Amino acid sequence: MANVFGGGMARQRRGLAARRAGLGYTQERFAEAVGVERSTIWRWETGAVAPLPEQCRRIRIVLGMTPAQVDELLRETAAERRSAAGQLPEHRAASPTSSWDDPDEVLLHLHELQESNIGDGQLRLLEDQVHRIVAEYEQRGPAELGPPTARLRRQVHQLLGGRQLLRTRYRLHRAAAQLSGLLGYMAINTGRFRLASAYCAEALHLATEIEDIDLQVWVWGTRSLGAYYQADYAHAHAHAARGRALAPNSPQAIRLLANGEARALGQLGDRAGADAAVGQALALIDRYDIDPGLTPCISFEPYGYARVAANAATAYVPLGDTARVLHYTGDVDPAVEQADSDWSRALVRLDIAMAVLRQDDADLEQALALGREALRVCADHPIRSVWQRATTLHELTQRWANEPRVIEFADQLRTWRGRPQVQAISGGTR
């Protein structure tokens, strides 16, 4: 993921900016008149680059200046202007009008208000990169996408230290919050829970600064996910409930009900609570026109029915309600098979495997076959949730620990865990 945001500041050409502003041109309108990008105007005025000869001719025409005057503006630096200001005749200091602002300074202040260290084109590119990370996540995985996403976050933070227009700064803050949130999610999927907590704290701060409630709710859902995969089910439920309290009727609340509250309550043995959370999630889906298909697990989009059904199935596994697990996995299976998501396929298989082992007439053969299939489809791009559920399935099979087929599955699981890709997500807490 390349750095698309340019370099540092050099010699500022404030005279050029003042002339432009004095004629009523914003950076954007001036860029259109000269035939360049707005970011190019910013680089000219900050002194980062110099216009090309053919561009100087267009500048001269638009600003109504002679070639010599344009050359003088392009040579001028902020230091030269301050030096010239210091050489003003002394009688001006005693003038009765000296308390008034200098017109040139007013225009310069206007220029500063219009300055931005990122243009609209670059901002759109940044937002497109965020969307691409979401779209590619389930194919490339956190191990591959995490480092370039972290570099992009650092670039955006450098930009936040500079000047932007208010509307641009809002979009930049939102992109920064999304990147931190995505990195928090990726860190959870690789077992880096302390790092995930730090990323989520940053994302929540940025989302709060711009009053983006839906994004705040999403971050609380990700915090809940982190607690869940550390087996801290009480906090997983509390984080989801806190996020949902911000916007209880928002489409984002669907994720918190299904992925956060219902699953945590299932692990805590609260059947009534899990039932209520699943029911509320389904009721919210009915209220909104949401695509029922399987969205990427890391998406900022609201959960549709497929995601709710998959999470409902997971919630009912520890409650021993095999009938409901099979009902919801049956509902979600067509969407899972159509989606390009090996993780979802593996997780659904593992949920079914655990459910059929928990029922009275346990089906060991089916459970082991599903477990082996889950390990196979997630061999190259594993995530923490698959590792954890495969481990739980292995624990459930220990009732038949001496059976050859159980011993064989244990050997397969050990081999799978020994793969470098799996070791990278199996136990980190950094």
mmCIF file of N, CA and C in Angstrom, residues 334-412:
data_model
loop_
_atom_site.group_PDB
_atom_site.id
_atom_site.type_symbol
_atom_site.label_atom_id
_atom_site.label_comp_id
_atom_site.label_asym_id
_atom_site.label_seq_id
_atom_site.Cartn_x
_atom_site.Cartn_y
_atom_site.Cartn_z
ATOM 1 N N PRO A 334 -26.596 -21.861 2.603
ATOM 2 C CA PRO A 334 -26.541 -21.428 1.201
ATOM 3 C C PRO A 334 -25.750 -20.131 1.020
ATOM 4 N N ALA A 335 -25.928 -19.182 1.926
ATOM 5 C CA ALA A 335 -25.194 -17.919 1.822
ATOM 6 C C ALA A 335 -23.700 -18.136 2.034
ATOM 7 N N VAL A 336 -23.364 -19.028 2.966
ATOM 8 C CA VAL A 336 -21.955 -19.316 3.237
ATOM 9 C C VAL A 336 -21.295 -19.958 2.024
ATOM 10 N N GLU A 337 -21.993 -20.874 1.381
ATOM 11 C CA GLU A 337 -21.413 -21.553 0.225
ATOM 12 C C GLU A 337 -21.272 -20.621 -0.971
ATOM 13 N N GLN A 338 -22.159 -19.629 -1.081
ATOM 14 C CA GLN A 338 -22.064 -18.667 -2.177
ATOM 15 C C GLN A 338 -21.000 -17.615 -1.918
ATOM 16 N N ALA A 339 -20.748 -17.300 -0.656
ATOM 17 C CA ALA A 339 -19.785 -16.253 -0.310
ATOM 18 C C ALA A 339 -18.360 -16.788 -0.444
ATOM 19 N N ASP A 340 -17.440 -15.877 -0.692
ATOM 20 C CA ASP A 340 -16.027 -16.241 -0.793
ATOM 21 C C ASP A 340 -15.389 -16.106 0.582
ATOM 22 N N SER A 341 -15.812 -16.979 1.509
ATOM 23 C CA SER A 341 -15.377 -16.860 2.894
ATOM 24 C C SER A 341 -15.067 -18.237 3.472
ATOM 25 N N ASP A 342 -13.807 -18.635 3.410
ATOM 26 C CA ASP A 342 -13.406 -19.915 3.993
ATOM 27 C C ASP A 342 -13.616 -19.924 5.496
ATOM 28 N N TRP A 343 -13.420 -18.766 6.150
ATOM 29 C CA TRP A 343 -13.600 -18.709 7.604
ATOM 30 C C TRP A 343 -15.028 -19.052 7.988
ATOM 31 N N SER A 344 -15.981 -18.454 7.271
ATOM 32 C CA SER A 344 -17.386 -18.729 7.596
ATOM 33 C C SER A 344 -17.707 -20.200 7.394
ATOM 34 N N ARG A 345 -17.188 -20.803 6.318
ATOM 35 C CA ARG A 345 -17.426 -22.226 6.088
ATOM 36 C C ARG A 345 -16.869 -23.054 7.243
ATOM 37 N N ALA A 346 -15.644 -22.720 7.652
ATOM 38 C CA ALA A 346 -15.012 -23.475 8.736
ATOM 39 C C ALA A 346 -15.775 -23.309 10.042
ATOM 40 N N LEU A 347 -16.183 -22.083 10.354
ATOM 41 C CA LEU A 347 -16.848 -21.825 11.629
ATOM 42 C C LEU A 347 -18.212 -22.493 11.692
ATOM 43 N N VAL A 348 -18.952 -22.480 10.587
ATOM 44 C CA VAL A 348 -20.251 -23.157 10.567
ATOM 45 C C VAL A 348 -20.063 -24.659 10.765
ATOM 46 N N ARG A 349 -19.065 -25.236 10.110
ATOM 47 C CA ARG A 349 -18.806 -26.670 10.263
ATOM 48 C C ARG A 349 -18.437 -27.011 11.710
ATOM 49 N N LEU A 350 -17.627 -26.168 12.332
ATOM 50 C CA LEU A 350 -17.222 -26.424 13.711
ATOM 51 C C LEU A 350 -18.399 -26.281 14.673
ATOM 52 N N ASP A 351 -19.282 -25.305 14.419
ATOM 53 C CA ASP A 351 -20.471 -25.166 15.270
ATOM 54 C C ASP A 351 -21.351 -26.416 15.187
ATOM 55 N N ILE A 352 -21.556 -26.903 13.961
ATOM 56 C CA ILE A 352 -22.372 -28.107 13.795
ATOM 57 C C ILE A 352 -21.699 -29.302 14.477
ATOM 58 N N ALA A 353 -20.377 -29.407 14.308
ATOM 59 C CA ALA A 353 -19.644 -30.523 14.911
ATOM 60 C C ALA A 353 -19.801 -30.526 16.423
ATOM 61 N N MET A 354 -19.664 -29.363 17.042
ATOM 62 C CA MET A 354 -19.807 -29.299 18.496
ATOM 63 C C MET A 354 -21.245 -29.576 18.926
ATOM 64 N N ALA A 355 -22.206 -29.106 18.125
ATOM 65 C CA ALA A 355 -23.616 -29.324 18.482
ATOM 66 C C ALA A 355 -23.973 -30.801 18.449
ATOM 67 N N VAL A 356 -23.503 -31.525 17.430
ATOM 68 C CA VAL A 356 -23.897 -32.948 17.341
ATOM 69 C C VAL A 356 -23.152 -33.789 18.381
ATOM 70 N N LEU A 357 -22.067 -33.270 18.939
ATOM 71 C CA LEU A 357 -21.403 -33.978 20.043
ATOM 72 C C LEU A 357 -22.092 -33.722 21.378
ATOM 73 N N ARG A 358 -22.770 -32.586 21.505
ATOM 74 C CA ARG A 358 -23.421 -32.236 22.769
ATOM 75 C C ARG A 358 -24.799 -32.877 22.912
ATOM 76 N N GLN A 359 -25.374 -33.359 21.803
ATOM 77 C CA GLN A 359 -26.707 -33.946 21.894
ATOM 78 C C GLN A 359 -26.631 -35.329 22.540
ATOM 79 N N ASP A 360 -27.789 -35.837 22.962
ATOM 80 C CA ASP A 360 -27.828 -37.109 23.695
ATOM 81 C C ASP A 360 -27.237 -38.252 22.864
ATOM 82 N N ASP A 361 -27.638 -38.340 21.606
ATOM 83 C CA ASP A 361 -27.084 -39.390 20.730
ATOM 84 C C ASP A 361 -25.961 -38.784 19.891
ATOM 85 N N ALA A 362 -24.840 -38.524 20.548
ATOM 86 C CA ALA A 362 -23.719 -37.840 19.905
ATOM 87 C C ALA A 362 -23.268 -38.572 18.646
ATOM 88 N N ASP A 363 -23.017 -37.784 17.574
ATOM 89 C CA ASP A 363 -22.571 -38.340 16.295
ATOM 90 C C ASP A 363 -21.090 -38.014 16.129
ATOM 91 N N LEU A 364 -20.253 -38.892 16.670
ATOM 92 C CA LEU A 364 -18.809 -38.645 16.669
ATOM 93 C C LEU A 364 -18.244 -38.635 15.253
ATOM 94 N N GLU A 365 -18.699 -39.532 14.431
ATOM 95 C CA GLU A 365 -18.154 -39.625 13.072
ATOM 96 C C GLU A 365 -18.415 -38.336 12.281
ATOM 97 N N GLN A 366 -19.657 -37.826 12.351
ATOM 98 C CA GLN A 366 -19.980 -36.590 11.646
ATOM 99 C C GLN A 366 -19.182 -35.420 12.203
ATOM 100 N N ALA A 367 -19.049 -35.363 13.521
ATOM 101 C CA ALA A 367 -18.322 -34.256 14.157
ATOM 102 C C ALA A 367 -16.860 -34.233 13.712
ATOM 103 N N LEU A 368 -16.222 -35.393 13.681
ATOM 104 C CA LEU A 368 -14.814 -35.442 13.288
ATOM 105 C C LEU A 368 -14.638 -35.106 11.810
ATOM 106 N N ALA A 369 -15.568 -35.557 10.978
ATOM 107 C CA ALA A 369 -15.484 -35.242 9.552
ATOM 108 C C ALA A 369 -15.604 -33.729 9.330
ATOM 109 N N LEU A 370 -16.530 -33.101 10.047
ATOM 110 C CA LEU A 370 -16.697 -31.647 9.937
ATOM 111 C C LEU A 370 -15.472 -30.921 10.477
ATOM 112 N N GLY A 371 -14.903 -31.436 11.558
ATOM 113 C CA GLY A 371 -13.705 -30.817 12.121
ATOM 114 C C GLY A 371 -12.537 -30.871 11.156
ATOM 115 N N ARG A 372 -12.333 -32.035 10.515
ATOM 116 C CA ARG A 372 -11.235 -32.172 9.541
ATOM 117 C C ARG A 372 -11.436 -31.232 8.365
ATOM 118 N N GLU A 373 -12.680 -31.097 7.904
ATOM 119 C CA GLU A 373 -12.965 -30.205 6.779
ATOM 120 C C GLU A 373 -12.682 -28.750 7.153
ATOM 121 N N ALA A 374 -13.030 -28.360 8.376
ATOM 122 C CA ALA A 374 -12.769 -26.991 8.832
ATOM 123 C C ALA A 374 -11.273 -26.688 8.850
ATOM 124 N N LEU A 375 -10.473 -27.636 9.334
ATOM 125 C CA LEU A 375 -9.024 -27.439 9.359
ATOM 126 C C LEU A 375 -8.470 -27.323 7.944
ATOM 127 N N ARG A 376 -9.025 -28.084 7.039
ATOM 128 C CA ARG A 376 -8.526 -28.068 5.664
ATOM 129 C C ARG A 376 -8.777 -26.729 4.989
ATOM 130 N N VAL A 377 -9.992 -26.197 5.124
ATOM 131 C CA VAL A 377 -10.323 -24.974 4.390
ATOM 132 C C VAL A 377 -9.627 -23.751 4.980
ATOM 133 N N CYS A 378 -9.172 -23.844 6.240
ATOM 134 C CA CYS A 378 -8.498 -22.708 6.874
ATOM 135 C C CYS A 378 -7.003 -22.948 7.097
ATOM 136 N N ALA A 379 -6.415 -23.785 6.281
ATOM 137 C CA ALA A 379 -5.001 -24.098 6.476
ATOM 138 C C ALA A 379 -4.095 -22.922 6.148
ATOM 139 N N ASP A 380 -4.436 -22.153 5.121
ATOM 140 C CA ASP A 380 -3.537 -21.087 4.654
ATOM 141 C C ASP A 380 -3.815 -19.741 5.304
ATOM 142 N N HIS A 381 -5.086 -19.464 5.639
ATOM 143 C CA HIS A 381 -5.446 -18.167 6.227
ATOM 144 C C HIS A 381 -6.269 -18.382 7.499
ATOM 145 N N PRO A 382 -5.670 -18.910 8.547
ATOM 146 C CA PRO A 382 -6.424 -19.148 9.780
ATOM 147 C C PRO A 382 -6.674 -17.850 10.548
ATOM 148 N N ILE A 383 -7.696 -17.860 11.390
ATOM 149 C CA ILE A 383 -7.949 -16.756 12.313
ATOM 150 C C ILE A 383 -8.219 -17.335 13.700
ATOM 151 N N ARG A 384 -8.174 -16.449 14.677
ATOM 152 C CA ARG A 384 -8.258 -16.883 16.076
ATOM 153 C C ARG A 384 -9.539 -17.663 16.361
ATOM 154 N N SER A 385 -10.664 -17.239 15.787
ATOM 155 C CA SER A 385 -11.936 -17.887 16.095
ATOM 156 C C SER A 385 -11.945 -19.340 15.628
ATOM 157 N N VAL A 386 -11.338 -19.630 14.479
ATOM 158 C CA VAL A 386 -11.266 -21.013 14.004
ATOM 159 C C VAL A 386 -10.376 -21.832 14.939
ATOM 160 N N TRP A 387 -9.229 -21.266 15.312
ATOM 161 C CA TRP A 387 -8.324 -21.954 16.243
ATOM 162 C C TRP A 387 -9.049 -22.304 17.548
ATOM 163 N N GLN A 388 -9.809 -21.319 18.064
ATOM 164 C CA GLN A 388 -10.462 -21.528 19.357
ATOM 165 C C GLN A 388 -11.551 -22.586 19.270
ATOM 166 N N ARG A 389 -12.352 -22.553 18.212
ATOM 167 C CA ARG A 389 -13.446 -23.531 18.116
ATOM 168 C C ARG A 389 -12.913 -24.928 17.809
ATOM 169 N N ALA A 390 -11.848 -25.002 17.028
ATOM 170 C CA ALA A 390 -11.243 -26.314 16.778
ATOM 171 C C ALA A 390 -10.689 -26.905 18.077
ATOM 172 N N THR A 391 -10.131 -26.041 18.920
ATOM 173 C CA THR A 391 -9.624 -26.485 20.216
ATOM 174 C C THR A 391 -10.770 -26.983 21.101
ATOM 175 N N THR A 392 -11.884 -26.259 21.096
ATOM 176 C CA THR A 392 -13.040 -26.685 21.885
ATOM 177 C C THR A 392 -13.593 -28.013 21.380
ATOM 178 N N LEU A 393 -13.647 -28.180 20.066
ATOM 179 C CA LEU A 393 -14.113 -29.461 19.503
ATOM 180 C C LEU A 393 -13.221 -30.607 19.969
ATOM 181 N N HIS A 394 -11.914 -30.381 19.939
ATOM 182 C CA HIS A 394 -10.984 -31.420 20.405
ATOM 183 C C HIS A 394 -11.263 -31.777 21.868
ATOM 184 N N GLU A 395 -11.530 -30.780 22.699
ATOM 185 C CA GLU A 395 -11.823 -31.049 24.113
ATOM 186 C C GLU A 395 -13.094 -31.894 24.260
ATOM 187 N N LEU A 396 -14.097 -31.618 23.423
ATOM 188 C CA LEU A 396 -15.349 -32.374 23.500
ATOM 189 C C LEU A 396 -15.159 -33.824 23.079
ATOM 190 N N THR A 397 -14.194 -34.095 22.213
ATOM 191 C CA THR A 397 -13.984 -35.472 21.745
ATOM 192 C C THR A 397 -13.263 -36.349 22.771
ATOM 193 N N GLN A 398 -12.796 -35.742 23.858
ATOM 194 C CA GLN A 398 -12.000 -36.512 24.815
ATOM 195 C C GLN A 398 -12.825 -37.544 25.585
ATOM 196 N N ARG A 399 -14.144 -37.512 25.448
ATOM 197 C CA ARG A 399 -14.970 -38.596 25.999
ATOM 198 C C ARG A 399 -14.646 -39.912 25.304
ATOM 199 N N TRP A 400 -14.137 -39.808 24.082
ATOM 200 C CA TRP A 400 -13.782 -40.992 23.290
ATOM 201 C C TRP A 400 -12.278 -40.977 22.980
ATOM 202 N N ALA A 401 -11.491 -40.527 23.958
ATOM 203 C CA ALA A 401 -10.073 -40.260 23.713
ATOM 204 C C ALA A 401 -9.294 -41.476 23.213
ATOM 205 N N ASN A 402 -9.724 -42.685 23.539
ATOM 206 C CA ASN A 402 -8.973 -43.878 23.156
ATOM 207 C C ASN A 402 -9.374 -44.444 21.801
ATOM 208 N N GLU A 403 -10.391 -43.853 21.184
ATOM 209 C CA GLU A 403 -10.807 -44.354 19.870
ATOM 210 C C GLU A 403 -9.809 -43.913 18.803
ATOM 211 N N PRO A 404 -9.468 -44.816 17.884
ATOM 212 C CA PRO A 404 -8.472 -44.481 16.853
ATOM 213 C C PRO A 404 -8.811 -43.234 16.045
ATOM 214 N N ARG A 405 -10.095 -43.052 15.706
ATOM 215 C CA ARG A 405 -10.456 -41.896 14.883
ATOM 216 C C ARG A 405 -10.304 -40.578 15.657
ATOM 217 N N VAL A 406 -10.480 -40.620 16.974
ATOM 218 C CA VAL A 406 -10.265 -39.424 17.799
ATOM 219 C C VAL A 406 -8.775 -39.137 17.911
ATOM 220 N N ILE A 407 -7.989 -40.193 18.066
ATOM 221 C CA ILE A 407 -6.537 -40.022 18.107
ATOM 222 C C ILE A 407 -6.035 -39.454 16.784
ATOM 223 N N GLU A 408 -6.611 -39.931 15.698
ATOM 224 C CA GLU A 408 -6.222 -39.430 14.374
ATOM 225 C C GLU A 408 -6.557 -37.943 14.234
ATOM 226 N N PHE A 409 -7.752 -37.544 14.711
ATOM 227 C CA PHE A 409 -8.118 -36.121 14.633
ATOM 228 C C PHE A 409 -7.182 -35.275 15.487
ATOM 229 N N ALA A 410 -6.819 -35.774 16.659
ATOM 230 C CA ALA A 410 -5.898 -35.040 17.527
ATOM 231 C C ALA A 410 -4.559 -34.835 16.830
ATOM 232 N N ASP A 411 -4.086 -35.856 16.101
ATOM 233 C CA ASP A 411 -2.831 -35.728 15.353
ATOM 234 C C ASP A 411 -2.969 -34.687 14.233
ATOM 235 N N GLN A 412 -4.112 -34.702 13.548
ATOM 236 C CA GLN A 412 -4.342 -33.729 12.481
ATOM 237 C C GLN A 412 -4.394 -32.308 13.034
#
